[in-house]
Amino acid sequence: MRILITGGAGFIGSHLCDYFLARGDEVIAMDNFITGSPDNIAHLKDHPRFTFIRQDVTEYLRIEGYLDAVLHFASPASPVSYMAYPIQTLKVGALGTHKALGLARAKGARFLLASTSEVYGDPLVHPQREDYWGNVNPIGPRGVYDEAKRFAEAITLAYHRAHNVDTRIARIFNTYGPRNALDDGRVVPNLIGQALRGEPLTVHGDGSQTRSFCYVSDLVEGIARLLASNEVMPVNLGNPNEMTIRAFAEKINALTGNKAGIVYVPRPVDDPSRRCPDISKAKRILGWEPKVSLDEGLEKTIAYFARKIKRSVRQ
Ligand code: UDP
């Protein structure tokens, strides 16, 4: 297959590049490095089946030759980064999705949208199933991401219905692993970075809010299966192992041997109180469920951040 991955230098995008290249496909990655990083794809520079285009996906997309698939992963995705780039986040979810769909339509390519559990907002239904419409504050600080992704889902299905584009929608829940940006404020890199520097871990609020964490290799396998499936309606992809943020912080301190403890700091506005995917649809349709345990995934992630921090101290 010949695949375009927007956001190809991002955390998940770069792992998708690796996955499809290892499978024998040709990959074109596009990124403007707002939150993606050249480091994430540096190892692919000389790969014969890899091309990189530095471009903002909200501008007109010109790709020579055919495409089998367009995977639209470009977007700031952590609360800290989408609040730092609110206009860019709205633009890439709206205008960028429109451009990527237009390109898929012109090429007769399959289109896969990276959507998010944030479409459920601060959910009133638990765990979240795909038929739940969500509880989103459109005008709060997170609205820039949540509404952009809700629009992105709407325009994806409009292209499917009006133009017969072959579309897929993945609703991605919290995902972690190597190449998470250390400074993007997400709880996994943030707490691991603090622990490795021997600092107290910043837990927002009383830490009773919950999340469930999916290791990136599991997520990438789910994306590949969804792309290969016939399912047009959204599919949740995430790990259903739910835990409180306080318990998560205690785990990070235990795994790293950090003795500095936890500090409780104010909770961000509209921070969802509970989040956990119902993945029965993915199990049924894709035969997919996460395989990597939290301990195993965290061990790999901690080792990655330890190398990264050591390297930056040396420089
Ligand atoms: N969080 C925290 N300490 C941090 C960063 C995040 O307690 O240093 C909390 C945050 O308030 C949220 C959860 O951890 O309840 C997950 O936050 P993240 O930024 O990873 O993404 P979200 O799941 O909110 O999109």
PDB file of N, CA, C and O and ligand atoms in Angstrom, residues 77-80 82 118 142 174 185-188 190-191 194 202-205 209-211 213 245 265 267-268 271-272 275, ligand 1:
ATOM      1  N   ALA A  77      -2.518  17.189  20.617  1.00  0.00           N
ATOM      2  CA  ALA A  77      -3.432  16.214  21.224  1.00  0.00           C
ATOM      3  C   ALA A  77      -3.386  16.171  22.750  1.00  0.00           C
ATOM      4  O   ALA A  77      -4.216  15.493  23.351  1.00  0.00           O
ATOM      5  N   SER A  78      -2.439  16.853  23.372  1.00  0.00           N
ATOM      6  CA  SER A  78      -2.472  16.859  24.842  1.00  0.00           C
ATOM      7  C   SER A  78      -3.177  18.138  25.283  1.00  0.00           C
ATOM      8  O   SER A  78      -3.117  19.157  24.585  1.00  0.00           O
ATOM      9  N   PRO A  79      -3.863  18.102  26.435  1.00  0.00           N
ATOM     10  CA  PRO A  79      -4.568  19.315  26.881  1.00  0.00           C
ATOM     11  C   PRO A  79      -3.657  20.540  26.903  1.00  0.00           C
ATOM     12  O   PRO A  79      -4.057  21.620  26.442  1.00  0.00           O
ATOM     13  N   VAL A  80      -2.423  20.381  27.389  1.00  0.00           N
ATOM     14  CA  VAL A  80      -1.523  21.539  27.444  1.00  0.00           C
ATOM     15  C   VAL A  80      -1.237  22.054  26.039  1.00  0.00           C
ATOM     16  O   VAL A  80      -1.272  23.260  25.777  1.00  0.00           O
ATOM     17  N   TYR A  82      -3.020  21.546  23.137  1.00  0.00           N
ATOM     18  CA  TYR A  82      -4.134  22.140  22.372  1.00  0.00           C
ATOM     19  C   TYR A  82      -4.617  23.445  22.981  1.00  0.00           C
ATOM     20  O   TYR A  82      -5.148  24.295  22.294  1.00  0.00           O
ATOM     21  N   GLU A 118     -12.111  12.369  23.769  1.00  0.00           N
ATOM     22  CA  GLU A 118     -12.593  13.702  24.147  1.00  0.00           C
ATOM     23  C   GLU A 118     -13.930  14.038  23.486  1.00  0.00           C
ATOM     24  O   GLU A 118     -14.598  14.967  23.926  1.00  0.00           O
ATOM     25  N   ARG A 142     -11.142  23.227  26.715  1.00  0.00           N
ATOM     26  CA  ARG A 142     -10.930  21.974  25.975  1.00  0.00           C
ATOM     27  C   ARG A 142     -11.797  21.912  24.721  1.00  0.00           C
ATOM     28  O   ARG A 142     -11.615  21.022  23.884  1.00  0.00           O
ATOM     29  N   ASN A 174      -6.577   7.457  26.048  1.00  0.00           N
ATOM     30  CA  ASN A 174      -5.199   7.768  26.502  1.00  0.00           C
ATOM     31  C   ASN A 174      -4.201   6.694  26.080  1.00  0.00           C
ATOM     32  O   ASN A 174      -4.382   5.513  26.392  1.00  0.00           O
ATOM     33  N   GLY A 185       2.806  17.924  28.842  1.00  0.00           N
ATOM     34  CA  GLY A 185       1.899  18.034  29.984  1.00  0.00           C
ATOM     35  C   GLY A 185       1.035  16.815  30.232  1.00  0.00           C
ATOM     36  O   GLY A 185       0.318  16.768  31.228  1.00  0.00           O
ATOM     37  N   ARG A 186       1.090  15.824  29.341  1.00  0.00           N
ATOM     38  CA  ARG A 186       0.276  14.624  29.583  1.00  0.00           C
ATOM     39  C   ARG A 186       0.734  13.946  30.865  1.00  0.00           C
ATOM     40  O   ARG A 186       1.911  13.976  31.202  1.00  0.00           O
ATOM     41  N   VAL A 187      -0.197  13.260  31.495  1.00  0.00           N
ATOM     42  CA  VAL A 187       0.128  12.738  32.821  1.00  0.00           C
ATOM     43  C   VAL A 187       1.267  11.713  32.760  1.00  0.00           C
ATOM     44  O   VAL A 187       2.123  11.694  33.656  1.00  0.00           O
ATOM     45  N   VAL A 188       1.326  10.891  31.723  1.00  0.00           N
ATOM     46  CA  VAL A 188       2.365   9.846  31.720  1.00  0.00           C
ATOM     47  C   VAL A 188       3.768  10.459  31.592  1.00  0.00           C
ATOM     48  O   VAL A 188       4.608  10.269  32.483  1.00  0.00           O
ATOM     49  N   ASN A 190       4.689  13.570  31.982  1.00  0.00           N
ATOM     50  CA  ASN A 190       4.908  14.558  33.045  1.00  0.00           C
ATOM     51  C   ASN A 190       5.371  13.892  34.335  1.00  0.00           C
ATOM     52  O   ASN A 190       6.381  14.282  34.931  1.00  0.00           O
ATOM     53  N   LEU A 191       4.630  12.884  34.770  1.00  0.00           N
ATOM     54  CA  LEU A 191       4.958  12.247  36.051  1.00  0.00           C
ATOM     55  C   LEU A 191       6.253  11.440  35.953  1.00  0.00           C
ATOM     56  O   LEU A 191       7.049  11.427  36.889  1.00  0.00           O
ATOM     57  N   GLN A 194       9.084  13.929  36.129  1.00  0.00           N
ATOM     58  CA  GLN A 194       9.261  14.413  37.506  1.00  0.00           C
ATOM     59  C   GLN A 194       9.933  13.342  38.361  1.00  0.00           C
ATOM     60  O   GLN A 194      10.874  13.628  39.116  1.00  0.00           O
ATOM     61  N   THR A 202       3.142  15.918  40.420  1.00  0.00           N
ATOM     62  CA  THR A 202       2.005  16.851  40.498  1.00  0.00           C
ATOM     63  C   THR A 202       0.716  16.115  40.132  1.00  0.00           C
ATOM     64  O   THR A 202       0.498  15.746  38.980  1.00  0.00           O
ATOM     65  N   VAL A 203      -0.122  15.887  41.122  1.00  0.00           N
ATOM     66  CA  VAL A 203      -1.433  15.278  40.873  1.00  0.00           C
ATOM     67  C   VAL A 203      -2.477  16.385  40.905  1.00  0.00           C
ATOM     68  O   VAL A 203      -2.516  17.182  41.847  1.00  0.00           O
ATOM     69  N   HIS A 204      -3.292  16.450  39.870  1.00  0.00           N
ATOM     70  CA  HIS A 204      -4.332  17.488  39.787  1.00  0.00           C
ATOM     71  C   HIS A 204      -5.519  17.112  40.661  1.00  0.00           C
ATOM     72  O   HIS A 204      -6.005  15.977  40.605  1.00  0.00           O
ATOM     73  N   GLY A 205      -5.997  18.084  41.442  1.00  0.00           N
ATOM     74  CA  GLY A 205      -7.138  17.838  42.331  1.00  0.00           C
ATOM     75  C   GLY A 205      -6.732  16.842  43.412  1.00  0.00           C
ATOM     76  O   GLY A 205      -5.590  16.821  43.865  1.00  0.00           O
ATOM     77  N   GLN A 209      -9.866  11.364  39.910  1.00  0.00           N
ATOM     78  CA  GLN A 209     -10.307  11.193  38.513  1.00  0.00           C
ATOM     79  C   GLN A 209      -9.610   9.970  37.913  1.00  0.00           C
ATOM     80  O   GLN A 209      -8.501   9.624  38.318  1.00  0.00           O
ATOM     81  N   THR A 210     -10.286   9.329  36.959  1.00  0.00           N
ATOM     82  CA  THR A 210      -9.722   8.085  36.417  1.00  0.00           C
ATOM     83  C   THR A 210      -9.358   8.233  34.932  1.00  0.00           C
ATOM     84  O   THR A 210      -9.924   9.049  34.201  1.00  0.00           O
ATOM     85  N   ARG A 211      -8.393   7.399  34.540  1.00  0.00           N
ATOM     86  CA  ARG A 211      -8.046   7.223  33.135  1.00  0.00           C
ATOM     87  C   ARG A 211      -7.647   5.755  32.972  1.00  0.00           C
ATOM     88  O   ARG A 211      -7.433   5.041  33.949  1.00  0.00           O
ATOM     89  N   PHE A 213      -4.841   3.483  30.449  1.00  0.00           N
ATOM     90  CA  PHE A 213      -3.695   3.795  29.589  1.00  0.00           C
ATOM     91  C   PHE A 213      -3.367   2.638  28.654  1.00  0.00           C
ATOM     92  O   PHE A 213      -3.131   1.514  29.088  1.00  0.00           O
ATOM     93  N   ILE A 245      -5.895   8.647  39.062  1.00  0.00           N
ATOM     94  CA  ILE A 245      -4.618   9.309  38.789  1.00  0.00           C
ATOM     95  C   ILE A 245      -3.707   9.229  40.023  1.00  0.00           C
ATOM     96  O   ILE A 245      -2.495   9.098  39.910  1.00  0.00           O
ATOM     97  N   VAL A 265      -2.133  19.683  43.199  1.00  0.00           N
ATOM     98  CA  VAL A 265      -2.219  21.023  42.600  1.00  0.00           C
ATOM     99  C   VAL A 265      -3.617  21.188  41.999  1.00  0.00           C
ATOM    100  O   VAL A 265      -4.326  20.198  41.796  1.00  0.00           O
ATOM    101  N   ARG A 267      -6.907  21.425  39.824  1.00  0.00           N
ATOM    102  CA  ARG A 267      -7.341  20.616  38.681  1.00  0.00           C
ATOM    103  C   ARG A 267      -7.729  21.514  37.516  1.00  0.00           C
ATOM    104  O   ARG A 267      -8.399  22.536  37.726  1.00  0.00           O
ATOM    105  N   PRO A 268      -7.347  21.175  36.277  1.00  0.00           N
ATOM    106  CA  PRO A 268      -7.724  22.005  35.124  1.00  0.00           C
ATOM    107  C   PRO A 268      -9.244  22.060  34.925  1.00  0.00           C
ATOM    108  O   PRO A 268      -9.955  21.122  35.308  1.00  0.00           O
ATOM    109  N   ASP A 271     -11.760  19.080  33.341  1.00  0.00           N
ATOM    110  CA  ASP A 271     -11.020  17.815  33.318  1.00  0.00           C
ATOM    111  C   ASP A 271     -12.014  16.667  33.538  1.00  0.00           C
ATOM    112  O   ASP A 271     -12.712  16.637  34.553  1.00  0.00           O
ATOM    113  N   PRO A 272     -12.126  15.725  32.594  1.00  0.00           N
ATOM    114  CA  PRO A 272     -13.101  14.639  32.777  1.00  0.00           C
ATOM    115  C   PRO A 272     -12.845  13.843  34.064  1.00  0.00           C
ATOM    116  O   PRO A 272     -11.699  13.538  34.392  1.00  0.00           O
ATOM    117  N   ARG A 275     -12.937   8.213  32.866  1.00  0.00           N
ATOM    118  CA  ARG A 275     -12.826   7.861  31.439  1.00  0.00           C
ATOM    119  C   ARG A 275     -12.351   6.421  31.335  1.00  0.00           C
ATOM    120  O   ARG A 275     -11.348   6.043  31.936  1.00  0.00           O
TER     121      ARG A 275
HETATM  122  N1  UDP B   1      -2.785  15.093  35.433  1.00  0.00           N
HETATM  123  C1  UDP B   1      -2.194  15.161  36.687  1.00  0.00           C
HETATM  124  N2  UDP B   1      -0.913  15.629  36.775  1.00  0.00           N
HETATM  125  C2  UDP B   1      -0.186  16.029  35.705  1.00  0.00           C
HETATM  126  C3  UDP B   1      -0.790  15.946  34.424  1.00  0.00           C
HETATM  127  C4  UDP B   1      -2.086  15.466  34.324  1.00  0.00           C
HETATM  128  O1  UDP B   1      -2.811  14.822  37.708  1.00  0.00           O
HETATM  129  O2  UDP B   1       0.979  16.451  35.889  1.00  0.00           O
HETATM  130  C5  UDP B   1      -4.152  14.559  35.335  1.00  0.00           C
HETATM  131  C6  UDP B   1      -5.113  15.402  34.486  1.00  0.00           C
HETATM  132  O3  UDP B   1      -5.736  16.409  35.227  1.00  0.00           O
HETATM  133  C7  UDP B   1      -6.098  14.328  34.038  1.00  0.00           C
HETATM  134  C8  UDP B   1      -5.240  13.084  33.894  1.00  0.00           C
HETATM  135  O4  UDP B   1      -4.076  13.322  34.667  1.00  0.00           O
HETATM  136  O5  UDP B   1      -7.068  14.103  35.035  1.00  0.00           O
HETATM  137  C9  UDP B   1      -4.831  12.778  32.455  1.00  0.00           C
HETATM  138  O6  UDP B   1      -4.348  13.961  31.899  1.00  0.00           O
HETATM  139  P1  UDP B   1      -3.643  14.065  30.476  1.00  0.00           P
HETATM  140  O7  UDP B   1      -3.109  15.463  30.357  1.00  0.00           O
HETATM  141  O8  UDP B   1      -2.675  12.955  30.299  1.00  0.00           O
HETATM  142  O9  UDP B   1      -4.780  13.870  29.374  1.00  0.00           O
HETATM  143  P2  UDP B   1      -6.378  13.770  29.360  1.00  0.00           P
HETATM  144  O10 UDP B   1      -6.697  12.362  29.706  1.00  0.00           O
HETATM  145  O11 UDP B   1      -6.959  14.742  30.350  1.00  0.00           O
HETATM  146  O12 UDP B   1      -6.716  14.115  27.961  1.00  0.00           O
END
